[in-house]
Short mmCIF file of C-alpha atoms and ligand atoms in Angstrom, two decimals:
data_model
loop_
_atom_site.label_atom_id
_atom_site.label_comp_id
_atom_site.label_asym_id
_atom_site.label_seq_id
_atom_site.Cartn_x
_atom_site.Cartn_y
_atom_site.Cartn_z
CA MET G 53 2.15 -43.17 9.34
CA TYR G 54 3.60 -41.76 6.15
CA GLN G 55 6.94 -43.38 5.35
CA GLY G 56 9.05 -40.47 4.20
CA ASN G 57 12.13 -42.74 4.32
CA GLU G 58 14.40 -39.90 3.24
CA THR G 59 15.43 -37.20 5.67
CA ILE G 60 14.99 -33.77 4.15
CA VAL G 61 16.85 -30.55 4.82
CA ALA G 62 16.23 -26.93 3.84
CA LEU G 63 16.70 -23.37 4.91
CA ALA G 64 13.58 -22.27 6.78
CA THR G 65 14.40 -18.56 6.93
CA PRO G 66 14.76 -16.30 3.86
CA PRO G 67 18.08 -16.60 2.00
CA GLY G 68 20.53 -13.74 2.51
CA ILE G 69 22.11 -12.06 5.49
CA GLY G 70 20.23 -12.02 8.79
CA ALA G 71 20.90 -12.07 12.50
CA ILE G 72 19.88 -15.71 12.61
CA GLY G 73 19.23 -18.35 9.97
CA VAL G 74 17.34 -21.56 10.66
CA ILE G 75 17.98 -24.86 8.92
CA ARG G 76 15.40 -27.57 9.33
CA LEU G 77 15.93 -31.33 9.14
CA SER G 78 13.01 -33.75 9.14
CA GLY G 79 12.83 -37.52 8.84
CA ASP G 80 13.85 -40.78 10.50
CA ASP G 81 17.55 -39.87 10.44
CA ALA G 82 17.20 -36.19 11.32
CA ILE G 83 18.68 -36.63 14.79
CA THR G 84 21.46 -39.04 13.75
CA ILE G 85 22.48 -36.73 10.93
CA ALA G 86 22.48 -33.73 13.28
CA ASP G 87 24.60 -35.69 15.78
CA LYS G 88 27.24 -36.28 13.08
CA ILE G 89 27.86 -32.55 12.64
CA PHE G 90 26.89 -31.16 16.07
CA LYS G 91 29.60 -30.87 18.72
CA GLY G 92 27.88 -30.70 22.10
CA LYS G 93 25.55 -33.07 23.89
CA CYS G 94 24.51 -36.18 22.04
CA LEU G 95 21.12 -35.14 20.63
CA SER G 96 19.80 -38.70 20.36
CA GLU G 97 19.98 -38.97 24.15
CA GLN G 98 18.11 -35.72 24.84
CA ALA G 99 14.45 -35.24 25.57
CA THR G 100 12.07 -33.88 22.97
CA HIS G 101 11.30 -30.15 22.91
CA THR G 102 14.69 -29.13 24.26
CA LEU G 103 17.32 -26.64 23.06
CA HIS G 104 21.05 -27.35 22.96
CA PHE G 105 23.96 -25.02 22.48
CA GLY G 106 26.93 -26.39 20.56
CA LYS G 107 29.08 -26.10 17.47
CA ILE G 108 28.64 -27.30 13.94
CA ALA G 109 31.88 -28.77 12.66
CA ASP G 110 33.11 -30.40 9.49
CA GLY G 111 35.68 -32.73 11.02
CA GLU G 112 38.03 -30.42 12.88
CA ARG G 113 36.84 -27.28 11.14
CA ILE G 114 34.34 -25.29 13.22
CA ILE G 115 31.68 -23.68 11.03
CA ASP G 116 29.51 -21.89 13.59
CA GLU G 117 28.17 -21.79 17.11
CA VAL G 118 24.51 -22.77 17.02
CA VAL G 119 21.44 -23.75 18.99
CA ALA G 120 19.81 -27.05 18.02
CA SER G 121 16.09 -27.48 18.76
CA LEU G 122 14.87 -31.02 19.10
CA PHE G 123 11.36 -32.23 18.27
CA LYS G 124 10.81 -35.97 18.40
CA ALA G 125 8.12 -37.75 16.39
CA PRO G 126 5.20 -37.48 16.48
CA LYS G 127 5.25 -34.14 18.32
CA SER G 128 6.68 -31.97 15.59
CA TYR G 129 5.45 -29.88 12.69
CA THR G 130 5.89 -32.73 10.22
CA GLY G 131 5.07 -35.52 12.67
CA GLU G 132 8.60 -36.89 12.11
CA ASP G 133 11.82 -36.34 14.06
CA VAL G 134 12.80 -32.73 13.45
CA VAL G 135 15.98 -30.82 14.30
CA GLU G 136 16.15 -27.09 13.72
CA ILE G 137 19.61 -25.58 13.71
CA SER G 138 19.67 -21.85 14.47
CA CYS G 139 22.97 -20.43 13.30
CA HIS G 140 24.29 -17.00 12.37
CA GLY G 141 22.54 -15.78 9.26
CA SER G 142 25.41 -15.74 6.80
CA GLN G 143 24.84 -17.09 3.34
CA TYR G 144 28.16 -18.92 3.56
CA ILE G 145 27.45 -20.58 6.91
CA LEU G 146 23.95 -21.60 5.83
CA GLU G 147 25.23 -23.21 2.63
CA GLN G 148 28.02 -25.01 4.50
CA ILE G 149 25.67 -26.48 7.08
CA ILE G 150 23.11 -27.59 4.48
CA ASN G 151 25.88 -29.19 2.42
CA LEU G 152 27.17 -30.98 5.50
CA CYS G 153 23.70 -32.38 6.21
CA ILE G 154 23.50 -33.61 2.63
CA ASP G 155 26.98 -35.19 2.96
CA LYS G 156 25.75 -37.07 6.00
CA GLY G 157 22.71 -38.47 4.22
CA ALA G 158 19.95 -35.83 4.04
CA VAL G 159 18.39 -34.74 0.74
CA MET G 160 17.32 -31.27 -0.24
CA ALA G 161 13.62 -30.73 0.52
CA LYS G 162 11.27 -29.97 -2.35
CA ALA G 163 9.01 -26.93 -2.22
CA GLY G 164 6.37 -27.42 0.46
CA GLU G 165 7.70 -30.85 1.42
CA PHE G 166 7.71 -30.22 5.18
CA THR G 167 4.06 -29.21 5.07
CA GLN G 168 3.26 -32.06 2.67
CA ARG G 169 4.69 -34.50 5.23
CA ALA G 170 2.70 -32.78 7.98
CA PHE G 171 -0.40 -33.39 5.88
CA LEU G 172 0.47 -37.00 5.09
CA ASN G 173 1.08 -37.64 8.78
CA GLY G 174 -2.31 -36.22 9.68
CA LYS G 175 -0.98 -33.10 11.42
CA LEU G 176 -3.06 -30.83 9.19
CA ASP G 177 -5.66 -31.40 6.54
CA LEU G 178 -5.18 -30.05 3.05
CA ALA G 179 -7.17 -26.86 3.56
CA GLN G 180 -5.14 -26.11 6.67
CA ALA G 181 -1.87 -26.85 4.85
CA GLU G 182 -2.86 -24.39 2.16
CA ALA G 183 -3.65 -21.86 4.87
CA VAL G 184 -0.01 -22.12 5.97
CA ALA G 185 1.08 -20.83 2.57
CA ASP G 186 -1.55 -18.08 2.72
CA LEU G 187 -0.46 -17.09 6.20
CA ILE G 188 3.15 -16.74 5.11
CA SER G 189 2.20 -14.57 2.17
CA SER G 190 -0.44 -12.49 3.93
CA GLU G 191 0.26 -8.79 3.54
CA SER G 192 -2.76 -7.26 5.21
CA GLY G 193 -4.79 -7.67 8.36
CA ALA G 194 -7.75 -9.20 6.55
CA ALA G 195 -5.61 -11.71 4.63
CA HIS G 196 -3.91 -12.70 7.85
CA GLN G 197 -7.23 -13.09 9.63
CA ALA G 198 -8.69 -15.33 6.92
CA ALA G 199 -5.55 -17.49 6.79
CA ILE G 200 -5.33 -17.95 10.55
CA HIS G 201 -9.03 -18.88 10.68
CA ASN G 202 -8.44 -21.58 8.08
CA LEU G 203 -5.19 -22.76 9.63
CA ARG G 204 -6.95 -23.23 12.95
CA GLY G 205 -9.40 -25.46 11.14
CA GLY G 206 -12.49 -23.23 11.03
CA PHE G 207 -13.24 -24.01 7.41
CA SER G 208 -12.27 -27.67 7.74
CA HIS G 209 -14.65 -28.17 10.66
CA GLU G 210 -17.53 -26.76 8.66
CA LEU G 211 -16.77 -29.05 5.74
CA LYS G 212 -16.28 -32.04 7.97
CA ALA G 213 -19.65 -31.51 9.65
CA MET G 214 -21.35 -31.33 6.25
CA ARG G 215 -19.57 -34.41 5.03
CA GLU G 216 -20.54 -36.43 8.08
CA GLU G 217 -24.22 -35.63 7.71
CA LEU G 218 -24.12 -36.53 4.04
CA ILE G 219 -22.25 -39.75 4.71
CA LYS G 220 -24.89 -40.79 7.22
CA PHE G 221 -27.62 -40.39 4.62
CA SER G 222 -25.72 -41.92 1.79
CA ALA G 223 -25.08 -45.00 3.98
CA LEU G 224 -28.81 -45.33 4.70
CA ILE G 225 -29.73 -44.94 1.06
CA GLU G 226 -27.15 -47.49 0.02
CA LEU G 227 -28.52 -49.84 2.61
CA GLU G 228 -31.92 -49.50 0.96
CA LEU G 229 -30.34 -50.67 -2.27
CA ASP G 230 -29.44 -53.95 -0.59
CA PHE G 231 -33.08 -54.42 0.27
CA SER G 232 -34.38 -53.19 -3.06
CA GLN G 233 -36.83 -56.09 -3.39
CA GLU G 234 -38.57 -55.13 -0.20
CA ASP G 235 -39.17 -51.49 -1.06
CA VAL G 236 -38.11 -50.07 2.30
CA GLU G 237 -36.93 -46.54 3.07
CA PHE G 238 -34.31 -46.27 5.82
CA ALA G 239 -33.45 -42.72 4.95
CA ASP G 240 -36.22 -40.39 5.96
CA ARG G 241 -36.93 -38.41 2.80
CA THR G 242 -38.21 -35.28 4.53
CA GLN G 243 -35.13 -35.16 6.71
CA LEU G 244 -32.87 -35.71 3.75
CA TYR G 245 -34.65 -33.00 1.81
CA ASN G 246 -34.19 -30.53 4.65
CA LEU G 247 -30.58 -31.48 5.04
CA ILE G 248 -29.88 -30.98 1.35
CA ASN G 249 -31.60 -27.61 1.44
CA ASN G 250 -29.58 -26.47 4.44
CA LEU G 251 -26.36 -27.66 2.85
CA ILE G 252 -27.15 -25.85 -0.39
CA THR G 253 -27.68 -22.60 1.55
CA HIS G 254 -24.47 -23.11 3.48
CA ILE G 255 -22.42 -23.95 0.38
CA GLN G 256 -23.92 -20.98 -1.44
CA LYS G 257 -22.81 -18.70 1.38
CA LEU G 258 -19.28 -20.05 1.17
CA ILE G 259 -19.26 -19.69 -2.62
CA SER G 260 -20.39 -16.09 -2.46
CA SER G 261 -17.77 -15.26 0.17
CA PHE G 262 -15.12 -15.88 -2.49
CA SER G 263 -15.47 -12.52 -4.23
CA LEU G 264 -14.53 -10.94 -0.91
CA GLY G 265 -11.97 -13.67 -0.28
CA ASN G 266 -10.29 -12.89 -3.55
CA VAL G 267 -10.13 -9.22 -2.64
CA ILE G 268 -8.66 -10.10 0.74
CA LYS G 269 -6.04 -12.41 -0.70
CA ASN G 270 -5.02 -10.58 -3.84
CA GLY G 271 -5.91 -6.97 -3.11
CA VAL G 272 -7.82 -4.62 -5.36
CA SER G 273 -6.38 -2.68 -8.26
CA VAL G 274 -7.66 0.85 -8.57
CA ALA G 275 -6.78 2.84 -11.68
CA ILE G 276 -7.05 6.61 -11.60
CA ILE G 277 -8.08 7.70 -15.08
CA GLY G 278 -8.88 11.11 -16.50
CA LYS G 279 -7.82 13.94 -18.73
CA PRO G 280 -4.45 15.65 -18.35
CA ASN G 281 -4.33 18.04 -15.41
CA ALA G 282 -7.47 16.63 -13.78
CA GLY G 283 -5.35 16.08 -10.67
CA LYS G 284 -4.79 12.32 -10.85
CA SER G 285 -1.27 12.44 -9.45
CA THR G 286 -2.35 14.88 -6.75
CA LEU G 287 -5.09 12.41 -5.80
CA LEU G 288 -2.66 9.49 -5.69
CA ASN G 289 -0.44 11.50 -3.34
CA ALA G 290 -3.38 12.54 -1.18
CA LEU G 291 -4.64 8.95 -0.84
CA LEU G 292 -1.15 7.72 0.03
CA ASN G 293 -0.44 10.71 2.21
CA GLU G 294 2.98 11.15 0.62
CA GLU G 295 4.45 13.03 -2.31
CA ARG G 296 4.90 10.00 -4.51
CA ALA G 297 4.07 11.26 -8.03
CA ILE G 298 5.19 14.47 -9.68
CA VAL G 299 2.46 17.08 -9.83
CA SER G 300 2.54 20.09 -12.12
CA ASP G 301 0.20 22.34 -14.01
CA ILE G 302 1.73 21.17 -17.30
CA ALA G 303 -0.72 18.84 -19.04
CA GLY G 304 0.95 15.50 -19.70
CA THR G 305 3.15 15.42 -16.59
CA THR G 306 2.64 11.73 -15.87
CA ARG G 307 3.81 9.61 -18.77
CA ASP G 308 4.06 6.15 -17.34
CA THR G 309 1.82 4.34 -14.90
CA ILE G 310 2.82 4.59 -11.23
CA GLU G 311 1.71 1.89 -8.82
CA GLU G 312 1.63 2.06 -5.02
CA THR G 313 -0.16 0.04 -2.37
CA LEU G 314 -2.52 1.48 0.19
CA ASN G 315 -3.99 -0.41 3.12
CA ILE G 316 -7.56 0.59 3.93
CA ASN G 317 -9.00 -1.14 7.02
CA GLY G 318 -6.90 -4.23 6.38
CA ILE G 319 -7.57 -4.54 2.65
CA LEU G 320 -4.73 -3.92 0.23
CA PHE G 321 -5.45 -1.53 -2.63
CA ARG G 322 -3.01 -1.13 -5.51
CA LEU G 323 -3.43 2.43 -6.68
CA ILE G 324 -2.35 3.11 -10.24
CA ASP G 325 -1.80 6.66 -11.44
CA THR G 326 -1.92 6.89 -15.20
CA ALA G 327 -1.01 9.28 -17.96
CA GLY G 328 -3.82 11.71 -18.69
CA ILE G 329 -5.89 10.56 -21.65
CA ARG G 330 -6.14 12.98 -24.53
CA GLU G 331 -6.94 11.60 -27.92
CA HIS G 332 -4.80 13.77 -30.14
CA THR G 333 -1.24 14.08 -29.00
CA SER G 334 1.75 14.34 -31.31
CA ASP G 335 4.15 13.37 -28.54
CA ILE G 336 5.15 9.75 -29.10
CA ILE G 337 6.02 9.03 -25.47
CA GLU G 338 2.81 10.57 -24.27
CA SER G 339 0.78 8.51 -26.71
CA ILE G 340 2.43 5.31 -25.48
CA GLY G 341 1.49 6.42 -21.96
CA VAL G 342 -2.09 7.01 -23.05
CA GLN G 343 -2.29 3.52 -24.54
CA ARG G 344 -0.92 2.16 -21.28
CA SER G 345 -3.61 4.03 -19.34
CA LYS G 346 -6.30 2.42 -21.45
CA ASP G 347 -4.81 -1.03 -20.91
CA THR G 348 -4.59 -0.38 -17.17
CA MET G 349 -8.23 0.63 -17.14
CA LYS G 350 -9.19 -2.70 -18.71
CA LYS G 351 -7.30 -4.67 -16.06
CA ALA G 352 -8.38 -2.68 -13.02
CA ASP G 353 -10.98 -3.89 -10.53
CA ILE G 354 -12.13 -0.34 -9.89
CA VAL G 355 -11.60 2.70 -12.07
CA ILE G 356 -11.69 6.15 -10.55
CA CYS G 357 -12.84 8.49 -13.33
CA LEU G 358 -11.39 11.76 -12.20
CA PHE G 359 -12.57 15.00 -13.76
CA ASP G 360 -11.93 18.66 -13.11
CA VAL G 361 -15.33 20.11 -12.19
CA ASN G 362 -14.23 23.52 -13.47
CA THR G 363 -13.39 22.47 -17.01
CA ALA G 364 -15.17 19.16 -17.73
CA THR G 365 -18.58 19.00 -19.40
CA PRO G 366 -21.35 16.52 -18.48
CA LYS G 367 -21.11 15.19 -22.04
CA GLU G 368 -17.41 14.35 -21.67
CA LEU G 369 -18.16 12.65 -18.41
CA ASP G 370 -20.82 10.45 -19.99
CA GLN G 371 -18.37 9.36 -22.63
CA GLN G 372 -15.71 8.55 -20.04
CA ARG G 373 -18.20 6.53 -18.05
CA ARG G 374 -19.24 4.60 -21.15
CA GLU G 375 -15.63 3.71 -21.94
CA VAL G 376 -15.07 2.33 -18.47
CA GLN G 377 -18.33 0.38 -18.58
CA GLU G 378 -17.28 -1.12 -21.90
CA ALA G 379 -14.00 -2.19 -20.30
CA GLY G 380 -16.10 -4.04 -17.72
CA ALA G 381 -14.68 -2.38 -14.60
CA LYS G 382 -16.53 -0.98 -11.62
CA TYR G 383 -16.20 2.77 -11.69
CA LEU G 384 -16.30 5.62 -9.28
CA LEU G 385 -16.89 9.11 -10.65
CA VAL G 386 -14.84 11.66 -8.77
CA GLY G 387 -15.05 15.40 -9.39
CA ASN G 388 -11.84 17.19 -8.39
CA LYS G 389 -11.04 20.80 -7.61
CA ALA G 390 -14.50 21.17 -6.15
CA ASN G 391 -13.14 23.81 -3.82
CA GLN G 392 -13.06 26.27 -6.70
CA LEU G 393 -16.55 25.72 -8.08
CA GLY G 394 -18.13 24.68 -4.80
CA VAL G 395 -19.56 21.22 -4.11
CA GLU G 396 -23.19 22.33 -4.45
CA ASN G 397 -22.57 23.94 -7.83
CA ALA G 398 -20.69 20.83 -8.96
CA LYS G 399 -23.58 18.61 -7.91
CA ALA G 400 -25.99 20.82 -9.81
CA GLU G 401 -23.91 20.47 -12.94
CA PHE G 402 -22.70 16.86 -12.82
CA GLY G 403 -25.24 15.15 -10.64
CA THR G 404 -25.09 13.52 -7.22
CA GLU G 405 -23.70 10.18 -8.35
CA ALA G 406 -20.17 11.57 -8.37
CA PHE G 407 -18.00 12.05 -5.34
CA TYR G 408 -16.62 15.58 -4.95
CA ILE G 409 -13.18 16.25 -3.56
CA SER G 410 -10.27 18.57 -3.58
CA ALA G 411 -7.14 16.50 -3.98
CA ARG G 412 -4.83 19.42 -3.40
CA ASP G 413 -6.54 20.59 -0.22
CA LYS G 414 -7.17 16.99 0.92
CA HIS G 415 -10.86 17.66 1.16
CA ASN G 416 -13.09 14.54 1.34
CA ILE G 417 -10.11 12.20 0.86
CA GLU G 418 -10.86 10.13 3.97
CA GLN G 419 -14.45 9.72 2.73
CA LEU G 420 -13.12 8.56 -0.63
CA ARG G 421 -10.96 5.94 1.09
CA GLU G 422 -14.04 4.69 2.95
CA GLU G 423 -16.01 4.65 -0.30
CA LEU G 424 -13.36 2.47 -1.96
CA TYR G 425 -13.47 0.09 0.96
CA LYS G 426 -17.26 -0.07 0.83
CA ARG G 427 -17.25 -0.78 -2.88
CA VAL G 428 -15.32 -4.01 -2.43
CA THR G 429 -16.55 -5.22 0.91
CA SER G 430 -20.11 -3.87 0.83
CA GLY G 431 -19.56 -2.50 4.30
CA ASN G 432 -18.12 -4.53 7.10
CA ILE G 433 -16.11 -7.71 6.77
CA ASN G 434 -17.11 -10.26 9.29
CA THR G 435 -13.75 -11.88 9.92
CA GLU G 436 -15.27 -14.32 12.40
CA GLY G 437 -16.91 -16.49 9.77
CA THR G 438 -15.27 -18.45 6.99
CA ILE G 439 -14.25 -16.53 3.92
CA VAL G 440 -13.13 -18.69 1.02
CA THR G 441 -9.90 -17.27 -0.38
CA ASN G 442 -8.60 -20.24 -2.33
CA LEU G 443 -9.55 -20.73 -5.98
CA ARG G 444 -9.27 -24.51 -5.72
CA HIS G 445 -11.70 -24.56 -2.81
CA TYR G 446 -14.02 -22.23 -4.65
CA ASN G 447 -14.11 -24.45 -7.74
CA ASN G 448 -14.77 -27.52 -5.63
CA LEU G 449 -17.54 -25.81 -3.67
CA LYS G 450 -19.24 -24.95 -6.95
CA GLU G 451 -19.14 -28.63 -7.90
CA VAL G 452 -20.56 -29.59 -4.50
CA GLY G 453 -23.34 -27.04 -5.00
CA ARG G 454 -24.11 -28.46 -8.43
CA SER G 455 -24.26 -32.06 -7.19
CA LEU G 456 -26.48 -31.12 -4.26
CA ALA G 457 -28.82 -29.28 -6.62
CA GLU G 458 -29.01 -32.53 -8.60
CA VAL G 459 -29.93 -34.46 -5.46
CA LYS G 460 -32.63 -31.95 -4.70
CA ALA G 461 -34.01 -32.03 -8.26
CA GLY G 462 -33.90 -35.83 -8.12
CA MET G 463 -35.97 -35.84 -4.94
CA ASP G 464 -38.44 -33.39 -6.45
CA ASN G 465 -38.88 -35.86 -9.28
CA ASN G 466 -39.06 -38.91 -7.00
CA LEU G 467 -35.95 -40.48 -8.47
CA PRO G 468 -34.99 -43.89 -7.03
CA GLY G 469 -32.40 -44.14 -4.25
CA ASP G 470 -29.59 -45.45 -6.42
CA LEU G 471 -29.64 -42.30 -8.57
CA LEU G 472 -29.73 -40.04 -5.51
CA ALA G 473 -26.85 -41.99 -4.01
CA LEU G 474 -24.76 -41.24 -7.09
CA ASP G 475 -25.10 -37.48 -6.73
CA ILE G 476 -24.61 -37.61 -2.98
CA ARG G 477 -21.40 -39.54 -3.52
CA ARG G 478 -20.26 -36.97 -6.06
CA SER G 479 -20.80 -34.10 -3.63
CA LEU G 480 -18.95 -36.06 -0.94
CA HIS G 481 -16.06 -36.51 -3.32
CA TYR G 482 -15.73 -32.79 -4.05
CA LEU G 483 -16.04 -31.90 -0.37
CA GLY G 484 -13.41 -34.46 0.53
CA GLU G 485 -11.02 -33.11 -2.08
CA ILE G 486 -10.92 -29.74 -0.35
CA THR G 487 -9.66 -31.12 2.92
CA GLY G 488 -7.66 -33.84 1.20
CA GLU G 489 -9.66 -36.82 2.46
CA VAL G 490 -9.87 -37.98 -1.12
CA THR G 491 -7.16 -36.85 -3.47
CA THR G 492 -4.56 -38.19 -5.83
CA GLU G 493 -0.81 -38.00 -5.41
CA ASP G 494 -0.42 -35.88 -8.55
CA LYS G 495 -2.81 -33.32 -7.21
CA LEU G 496 -0.99 -33.18 -3.89
CA ASP G 497 2.36 -32.71 -5.60
CA TYR G 498 0.88 -29.90 -7.63
CA ILE G 499 -0.62 -28.14 -4.61
CA PHE G 500 2.54 -28.36 -2.54
CA SER G 501 4.83 -27.39 -5.40
CA LYS G 502 3.40 -23.88 -5.11
CA PHE G 503 4.78 -23.52 -1.58
CA CYS G 504 8.22 -22.09 -0.92
CA ILE G 505 11.24 -24.25 -0.23
CA GLY G 506 11.74 -24.86 3.48
CA LYS G 507 8.04 -24.75 4.31
N1 GTP Y 1247 -7.39 24.22 -7.32
C1 GTP Y 1247 -7.02 22.95 -7.29
N2 GTP Y 1247 -5.98 22.52 -8.02
C2 GTP Y 1247 -5.64 21.24 -7.98
C3 GTP Y 1247 -6.35 20.31 -7.20
N3 GTP Y 1247 -5.81 19.08 -7.37
C4 GTP Y 1247 -4.79 19.25 -8.24
N4 GTP Y 1247 -4.66 20.55 -8.60
C5 GTP Y 1247 -3.68 21.12 -9.51
O1 GTP Y 1247 -3.88 20.67 -10.83
C6 GTP Y 1247 -2.66 20.59 -11.54
C7 GTP Y 1247 -2.50 19.23 -12.19
O2 GTP Y 1247 -2.36 18.24 -11.19
P1 GTP Y 1247 -1.74 16.81 -11.47
O3 GTP Y 1247 -1.98 16.01 -10.26
O4 GTP Y 1247 -0.34 16.90 -11.98
O5 GTP Y 1247 -2.71 16.35 -12.65
P2 GTP Y 1247 -2.69 14.97 -13.47
O6 GTP Y 1247 -4.09 14.58 -13.71
O7 GTP Y 1247 -1.81 13.98 -12.81
O8 GTP Y 1247 -2.06 15.44 -14.84
P3 GTP Y 1247 -1.22 14.61 -15.93
O9 GTP Y 1247 -0.24 13.77 -15.22
O10 GTP Y 1247 -0.61 15.65 -16.76
O11 GTP Y 1247 -2.22 13.82 -16.70
C8 GTP Y 1247 -1.57 20.91 -10.52
O12 GTP Y 1247 -1.18 22.23 -10.68
C9 GTP Y 1247 -2.27 20.70 -9.19
O13 GTP Y 1247 -1.73 21.48 -8.15
C10 GTP Y 1247 -7.45 20.78 -6.42
O14 GTP Y 1247 -8.13 20.04 -5.68
N5 GTP Y 1247 -7.73 22.09 -6.50
MG1 MG Y 1248 -0.16 13.03 -13.38
#
């Protein structure tokens, strides 16, 4: 078991005022330290997984009435003795109790240290520990679903199964090396070849799930770009279903970018309304806004090119499309105010690639939402399977894929076992790094430092 030697303490709930605040202690002395400040039953004598009402006191001075929850090693989140003190959620009380714990011998926990200990004690593997952080920060249904799948070990099981099969073969091949004089083959080459092929397909599937995983975890930025008065702010409001941005018939109404989030079927979209782009404006503030719009366009995942079907020309539209393409963003052409000209007339003039709406009359807005969703998910998200959402995992999977491709190429060229073994070992290493079976202390510290304090 991991020897944490020090007992750590931290606030587990968000700082600030709340009905309840929870302070967590973990380590060999967690219960003894709690007993020193807890007036009630002696916690050391109580059974694990029990709750106890009592008071926290600094000598004679009562600080709060609390409930202490007791989790004895190894049946706790960290695998160590854990005491959670639920007190009233006052900043003052929370600070006092934490300070008291430190006085009695605890040390302040580092970011992610509880989860790091859980990992070191074998409660979770590394991919699961990272899923804890993702779960806490999940803001949409899809992000939550992916994180809970990984936390429950879905991804880890897949990787473990792959690793075990590879280990079996690498052991056989290495055994052959011991008998190199005798020219024997313990590892059936056809079987190995099939295995490598299957693994490559599997890894490739995981790798390609990352573009969706990234969308799920970080959301999608959608910039609404177009000439003044095209109806960009009206469209933002229609998509959000609230009067968020000011709308007027004065060209140049929106001067700064406005950002709001919209959840479509569990995916988070960050909609950005921008200042209408016109090239020659003498207004300094407007021209700063225009520059900002262009920058926003470059950073967006999807650009909605909005045009007024009654005033735009196909030539203008082509130019707008070219600009967005040069910026490297996906674009969606949307013709607005189609109610005036009529959708069929608009199609005849601007083509069928564009999507025709009326932002003001909320015509075709639901369809536009669906279209946005389809653009990033290519239809349905299958939340049952594993979706890779973590950049570190993604990078490692690419390395695994590369090493396996080397094994395959080596077999195609009849390379000797020792060379195959090298590439197999390399792919095992990268697989093992994801779940933390092989990893260095520095790397662990880095990964856990990105967690919040108290987790
Ligand atoms: N007829 C009609 N008018 C619309 C429609 N959508 C927006 N408008 C009107 O067009 C005008 C401009 O709308 P805005 O949303 O302010 O346009 P914008 O693109 O944000 O303009 P700037 O912020 O100045 O760049 C307003 O008077 C809207 O009421 C529509 O679908 N049909
Ligand atoms: Mg506007």
